[in-house]
Coordinates of C-alpha atoms in Angstrom, one line a residue:
M251 CA 156.0 24.1 117.2
A252 CA 155.0 22.2 114.1
P253 CA 151.2 22.0 113.8
G254 CA 149.8 18.5 114.5
K255 CA 152.6 17.6 116.9
L256 CA 151.5 15.2 119.6
M257 CA 152.4 15.0 123.3
N258 CA 151.8 12.7 126.2
A259 CA 149.1 13.8 128.6
V260 CA 146.9 12.4 131.4
Q261 CA 143.2 13.1 131.3
Y262 CA 139.8 11.8 132.6
D263 CA 136.6 11.7 130.6
K264 CA 134.0 11.6 133.4
Y265 CA 133.4 12.5 137.0
G266 CA 134.6 10.1 139.7
G267 CA 137.0 7.2 139.4
G268 CA 139.9 8.6 141.4
A269 CA 143.4 7.5 140.3
S270 CA 142.0 4.6 138.2
G271 CA 139.9 7.2 136.3
L272 CA 143.0 8.7 134.8
K273 CA 144.0 7.8 131.2
H274 CA 147.3 8.1 129.5
V275 CA 146.7 9.6 126.0
E276 CA 148.5 11.3 123.1
V277 CA 146.9 14.6 122.2
A278 CA 147.9 17.6 120.0
V279 CA 150.3 20.1 121.6
P280 CA 148.3 23.2 122.3
S281 CA 148.9 26.4 120.3
P282 CA 149.4 29.5 122.4
Q283 CA 146.6 32.0 121.8
K284 CA 146.9 35.8 122.0
D285 CA 148.8 36.8 125.3
E286 CA 149.6 33.1 126.0
V287 CA 152.9 31.2 126.2
L288 CA 153.5 27.5 125.5
I289 CA 155.5 25.9 128.3
K290 CA 157.5 22.7 128.0
N291 CA 156.8 21.3 131.4
E292 CA 159.6 20.2 133.7
A293 CA 157.5 19.9 136.9
I294 CA 153.8 19.9 137.6
S295 CA 152.4 20.0 141.1
L296 CA 149.1 18.5 142.2
N297 CA 146.6 20.1 144.6
P298 CA 143.5 18.7 146.4
F299 CA 141.5 21.0 144.1
D300 CA 142.5 18.8 141.1
W301 CA 140.9 15.5 142.4
K302 CA 138.0 17.3 144.0
I303 CA 137.1 18.7 140.6
Q304 CA 137.2 15.1 139.3
K305 CA 135.0 14.0 142.1
G306 CA 132.4 16.6 140.9
I307 CA 132.6 19.2 143.7
A308 CA 132.2 22.0 141.1
R309 CA 129.9 20.3 138.7
P310 CA 128.5 21.5 136.3
L311 CA 130.9 24.5 136.2
L312 CA 134.2 22.5 136.2
P313 CA 135.4 20.8 134.1
R314 CA 134.0 22.9 131.3
K315 CA 134.2 19.8 129.0
F316 CA 135.4 16.2 128.9
P317 CA 137.9 14.8 128.3
F318 CA 139.8 17.1 130.8
I319 CA 143.5 17.3 131.5
P320 CA 143.8 18.3 135.2
A321 CA 146.5 20.3 137.2
L322 CA 147.1 24.0 137.3
D323 CA 150.6 24.4 138.6
V324 CA 153.5 24.1 136.2
A325 CA 157.2 25.1 135.9
G326 CA 159.2 24.7 132.7
E327 CA 160.7 26.4 129.7
I328 CA 158.9 28.6 127.1
A329 CA 158.7 26.8 123.8
E330 CA 156.6 29.3 121.9
V331 CA 155.0 32.7 122.5
G332 CA 151.5 33.8 121.2
A333 CA 150.7 37.1 119.7
G334 CA 151.0 40.1 122.0
V335 CA 153.4 38.4 124.4
T336 CA 156.1 40.9 125.4
D337 CA 157.3 39.7 128.8
F338 CA 158.8 36.4 127.7
K339 CA 160.9 34.8 125.0
I340 CA 161.6 31.2 123.9
G341 CA 164.0 29.5 126.3
D342 CA 162.9 31.5 129.4
K343 CA 162.5 29.4 132.6
V344 CA 159.1 30.1 134.1
V345 CA 156.4 29.1 136.7
A346 CA 152.8 29.5 135.8
M347 CA 149.3 28.9 137.1
L348 CA 146.9 27.6 134.4
N349 CA 143.3 28.6 134.0
P350 CA 141.1 26.4 136.2
L351 CA 138.4 26.3 133.5
T352 CA 140.7 24.7 130.9
G353 CA 143.3 22.9 133.1
G354 CA 146.0 21.3 131.0
G355 CA 148.9 20.8 133.5
L356 CA 149.3 17.0 133.4
A357 CA 151.0 16.9 130.0
K358 CA 154.3 17.5 128.3
F359 CA 153.3 21.0 127.2
A360 CA 150.8 23.5 128.6
S361 CA 149.7 26.9 127.5
A362 CA 149.4 29.7 130.1
K363 CA 148.4 33.3 130.1
Q364 CA 151.4 35.6 130.3
S365 CA 149.5 37.5 133.1
L366 CA 149.9 34.4 135.4
T367 CA 153.4 33.4 134.3
A368 CA 156.5 34.5 136.2
L369 CA 160.2 34.1 135.4
R370 CA 162.0 31.5 137.4
P371 CA 165.6 32.3 138.4
R372 CA 168.4 29.6 138.3
E373 CA 168.3 29.3 142.1
V374 CA 164.8 28.0 142.1
S375 CA 164.4 24.4 140.8
A376 CA 161.4 23.4 138.6
A377 CA 159.9 21.3 141.4
E378 CA 160.3 24.2 143.9
G379 CA 158.7 26.6 141.5
A380 CA 155.8 24.3 140.5
G381 CA 154.8 24.0 144.2
L382 CA 154.1 27.7 144.5
P383 CA 151.1 28.8 142.4
V384 CA 147.9 27.4 144.0
A385 CA 149.2 26.5 147.5
G386 CA 151.6 29.4 147.9
L387 CA 149.2 32.1 146.6
T388 CA 146.4 30.6 148.8
A389 CA 148.6 30.9 151.9
H390 CA 149.8 34.4 150.9
Q391 CA 146.3 35.7 150.3
A392 CA 144.9 34.2 153.4
L393 CA 147.6 35.8 155.6
T394 CA 148.0 39.2 153.9
Q395 CA 144.5 40.0 152.8
A396 CA 142.1 38.0 154.9
A397 CA 144.1 38.0 158.1
G398 CA 145.7 41.4 157.5
I399 CA 149.3 40.4 158.4
K400 CA 152.2 42.5 157.1
L401 CA 154.9 40.1 156.0
D402 CA 157.6 42.7 156.7
G403 CA 156.9 42.3 160.4
T404 CA 155.9 46.0 161.0
D405 CA 152.6 45.5 162.8
K406 CA 151.9 44.4 166.3
Q407 CA 152.1 40.7 167.1
K408 CA 149.2 38.5 166.2
N409 CA 148.5 35.0 167.3
I410 CA 147.8 32.7 164.4
L411 CA 146.6 29.1 164.3
I412 CA 147.4 27.1 161.1
T413 CA 145.6 23.7 160.8
A414 CA 147.0 20.9 158.6
A415 CA 150.3 22.7 158.8
S416 CA 152.4 20.0 157.1
G417 CA 150.3 20.0 153.9
G418 CA 150.7 22.0 150.7
V419 CA 149.1 25.3 151.8
G420 CA 149.9 24.8 155.5
H421 CA 153.7 24.5 155.1
Y422 CA 153.8 27.7 153.1
A423 CA 151.5 29.5 155.5
V424 CA 153.7 28.7 158.6
Q425 CA 156.8 30.1 156.8
L426 CA 155.1 33.2 155.5
A427 CA 153.4 33.9 158.8
K428 CA 156.8 33.9 160.5
L429 CA 158.0 36.6 158.2
G430 CA 155.4 38.8 159.9
N431 CA 155.2 39.5 163.6
T432 CA 153.3 36.4 164.6
H433 CA 153.1 33.7 167.2
V434 CA 152.2 30.6 165.2
T435 CA 150.4 27.6 166.7
A436 CA 150.2 24.7 164.2
T437 CA 148.3 21.4 164.0
C438 CA 149.6 18.3 162.3
G439 CA 150.1 14.5 162.9
A440 CA 152.7 13.5 165.4
R441 CA 155.1 12.2 162.7
N442 CA 155.3 15.8 161.3
F443 CA 156.1 17.6 164.6
K444 CA 159.8 18.1 163.9
F445 CA 159.1 19.2 160.3
V446 CA 156.5 21.8 161.3
K447 CA 158.8 23.1 164.0
S448 CA 161.6 23.4 161.5
L449 CA 159.3 25.6 159.3
G450 CA 159.2 28.1 162.3
A451 CA 156.0 27.2 164.2
D452 CA 156.2 28.3 167.8
E453 CA 153.8 25.6 169.1
V454 CA 152.7 22.4 167.5
L455 CA 149.5 20.4 168.4
D456 CA 148.9 16.8 167.5
Y457 CA 145.4 17.0 166.0
R458 CA 144.6 13.5 167.4
T459 CA 145.0 14.5 171.1
P460 CA 142.2 16.1 173.1
D461 CA 144.0 19.4 173.1
G462 CA 144.7 19.2 169.4
E463 CA 141.1 18.3 168.7
A464 CA 139.9 21.3 170.8
L465 CA 142.6 23.5 169.0
K466 CA 143.7 24.8 172.4
S467 CA 147.0 26.8 172.3
P468 CA 149.5 25.2 174.7
S469 CA 150.4 28.7 176.0
G470 CA 146.7 29.6 176.4
R471 CA 146.6 32.2 173.7
K472 CA 143.5 33.2 171.8
Y473 CA 143.9 33.3 168.1
D474 CA 143.5 36.5 166.1
A475 CA 143.3 34.5 162.9
V476 CA 143.0 30.8 161.9
I477 CA 144.3 29.8 158.5
H478 CA 142.1 26.7 158.2
C479 CA 143.7 24.2 155.8
A480 CA 142.0 21.1 157.3
T481 CA 138.5 20.0 156.7
G482 CA 135.7 18.7 159.0
I483 CA 136.2 21.0 162.0
P484 CA 132.9 22.6 163.1
W485 CA 132.7 26.4 163.8
G486 CA 131.9 25.7 167.4
T487 CA 135.4 24.2 167.9
F488 CA 137.1 27.5 166.8
E489 CA 134.8 30.0 168.5
P490 CA 136.0 29.6 172.1
N491 CA 139.7 29.8 171.0
L492 CA 139.3 33.1 169.1
S493 CA 140.2 36.5 170.3
E494 CA 137.4 39.1 170.4
N495 CA 137.8 40.0 166.7
G496 CA 139.2 36.6 165.7
K497 CA 138.7 35.3 162.1
V498 CA 138.7 31.8 160.7
I499 CA 139.9 31.9 157.1
D500 CA 138.6 28.7 155.5
I501 CA 140.7 27.8 152.4
T502 CA 138.4 24.9 151.3
P503 CA 135.0 26.4 151.9
G504 CA 132.0 24.1 151.4
P505 CA 128.4 25.3 151.5
S506 CA 128.3 25.2 155.3
A507 CA 131.2 27.7 155.5
F508 CA 129.2 30.1 153.4
L509 CA 126.2 29.6 155.6
T510 CA 128.2 30.2 158.8
F511 CA 129.7 33.3 157.1
A512 CA 126.2 34.6 156.4
M513 CA 125.0 33.8 159.9
K514 CA 127.9 35.6 161.5
K515 CA 127.3 38.6 159.3
V516 CA 123.7 38.7 160.3
T517 CA 124.3 38.3 164.1
F518 CA 126.9 41.1 164.1
S519 CA 129.4 38.8 165.8
K520 CA 132.9 40.2 165.8
K521 CA 134.2 36.7 165.3
Q522 CA 134.0 35.7 161.7
L523 CA 134.4 32.8 159.4
L524 CA 135.7 34.0 156.0
P525 CA 135.5 31.7 153.1
L526 CA 138.6 32.3 150.9
L527 CA 138.4 32.3 147.2
V528 CA 141.8 32.8 145.7
M529 CA 142.4 35.6 143.2
P530 CA 145.8 34.8 141.8
K531 CA 148.0 37.8 141.0
K532 CA 151.3 37.7 139.1
E533 CA 153.1 40.1 141.4
N534 CA 152.3 37.8 144.4
L535 CA 153.7 34.8 142.5
E536 CA 156.8 36.8 141.7
Y537 CA 157.1 37.7 145.3
L538 CA 157.0 34.0 146.4
I539 CA 159.5 33.0 143.8
K540 CA 161.8 35.8 145.1
L541 CA 161.5 34.5 148.7
V542 CA 162.4 31.0 147.5
K543 CA 165.4 32.4 145.7
E544 CA 166.5 34.3 148.8
G545 CA 166.1 31.2 151.0
K546 CA 163.3 32.8 153.0
L547 CA 160.7 30.3 151.8
K548 CA 161.1 26.6 151.2
S549 CA 159.0 24.6 148.8
V550 CA 159.1 21.2 150.5
V551 CA 158.6 18.3 148.0
D552 CA 156.8 15.3 149.4
S553 CA 157.5 13.0 146.5
K554 CA 158.2 13.0 142.7
H555 CA 156.5 10.8 140.2
P556 CA 157.0 10.4 136.4
L557 CA 154.1 11.5 134.2
A558 CA 153.9 7.8 133.2
K559 CA 152.9 7.1 136.8
A560 CA 150.7 10.1 137.4
E561 CA 148.0 8.0 139.0
D562 CA 150.4 7.2 141.9
A563 CA 150.8 10.9 142.6
W564 CA 147.0 11.3 142.3
A565 CA 146.3 8.5 144.8
K566 CA 148.8 10.1 147.2
S567 CA 147.1 13.4 147.0
I568 CA 143.7 11.9 147.6
D569 CA 145.1 10.0 150.6
G570 CA 145.7 13.4 152.2
H571 CA 148.9 12.8 154.2
A572 CA 151.5 14.4 151.9
T573 CA 154.2 16.4 153.7
G574 CA 154.6 19.4 151.4
K575 CA 154.0 19.2 147.7
I576 CA 153.4 16.2 145.3
I577 CA 155.3 16.7 142.0
V578 CA 154.9 15.0 138.6
E579 CA 157.7 15.2 136.1
P580 CA 157.1 14.7 132.4

């Protein structure tokens, strides 16, 4: 890449402002540092994390500095490799998760660490690949590590509740849970019933009905684990629905989740609320890509937006009713 080459990107230069706070700019194409690859983006996926950072949920830690180019999930082609890169060559098709501290996804090019970049086979489209890193890895870690579910189906059956099952994390969580020996109860809005059933959910609850609000399993089951992808449900709503050692795994923990977690630890309750902080691993990303290639996992695309209209995608993500993943294409 010739030095000084410019690219289109979308950034914001202060906290707040939502979609209208985004600015279209031309900036220098990043140079890959040691152990980094430069990716020519073909698809970028948005996550609620992106606009929550803009809102200031992690200030003053994130963003590290303004102006900031948001988005962490990209799929594309390797345009350049930095020193020390042995796993990839120019022209390879890849999926990557960018560093949350530096962001950089909403642009024509992005640099990624080779340790969080994975090869993308022909059978997996750029949009399908780009959906996987943040949402897919969150669902995978919540199920396998926090809930202790074996995705090869070898352990005894567990009853799982997945809230907001039609969203980015939720739609992956339902499909992955069904690879294990699980009975899945899922919550979503009435319009997504058929969709969530098609992902493999055994029972679906409309979160707007009394039973849905109370999270009661239609078959009367108690949940061994809850993959909690919604927000605003108090611990007291979960507690009566949990089995003796039931766990609520909160994927968007706020301060109150950490407080409940601490309280439960102190009171020696067997029922626990576990805040999930995702630790991305390359082998898990490779595993998810392999599942998509084999047709065992679907990346469902809610909508595609050109980079020139990234604010439409941003507004749709903030609105919170996307079915599956929102994709931006440079």
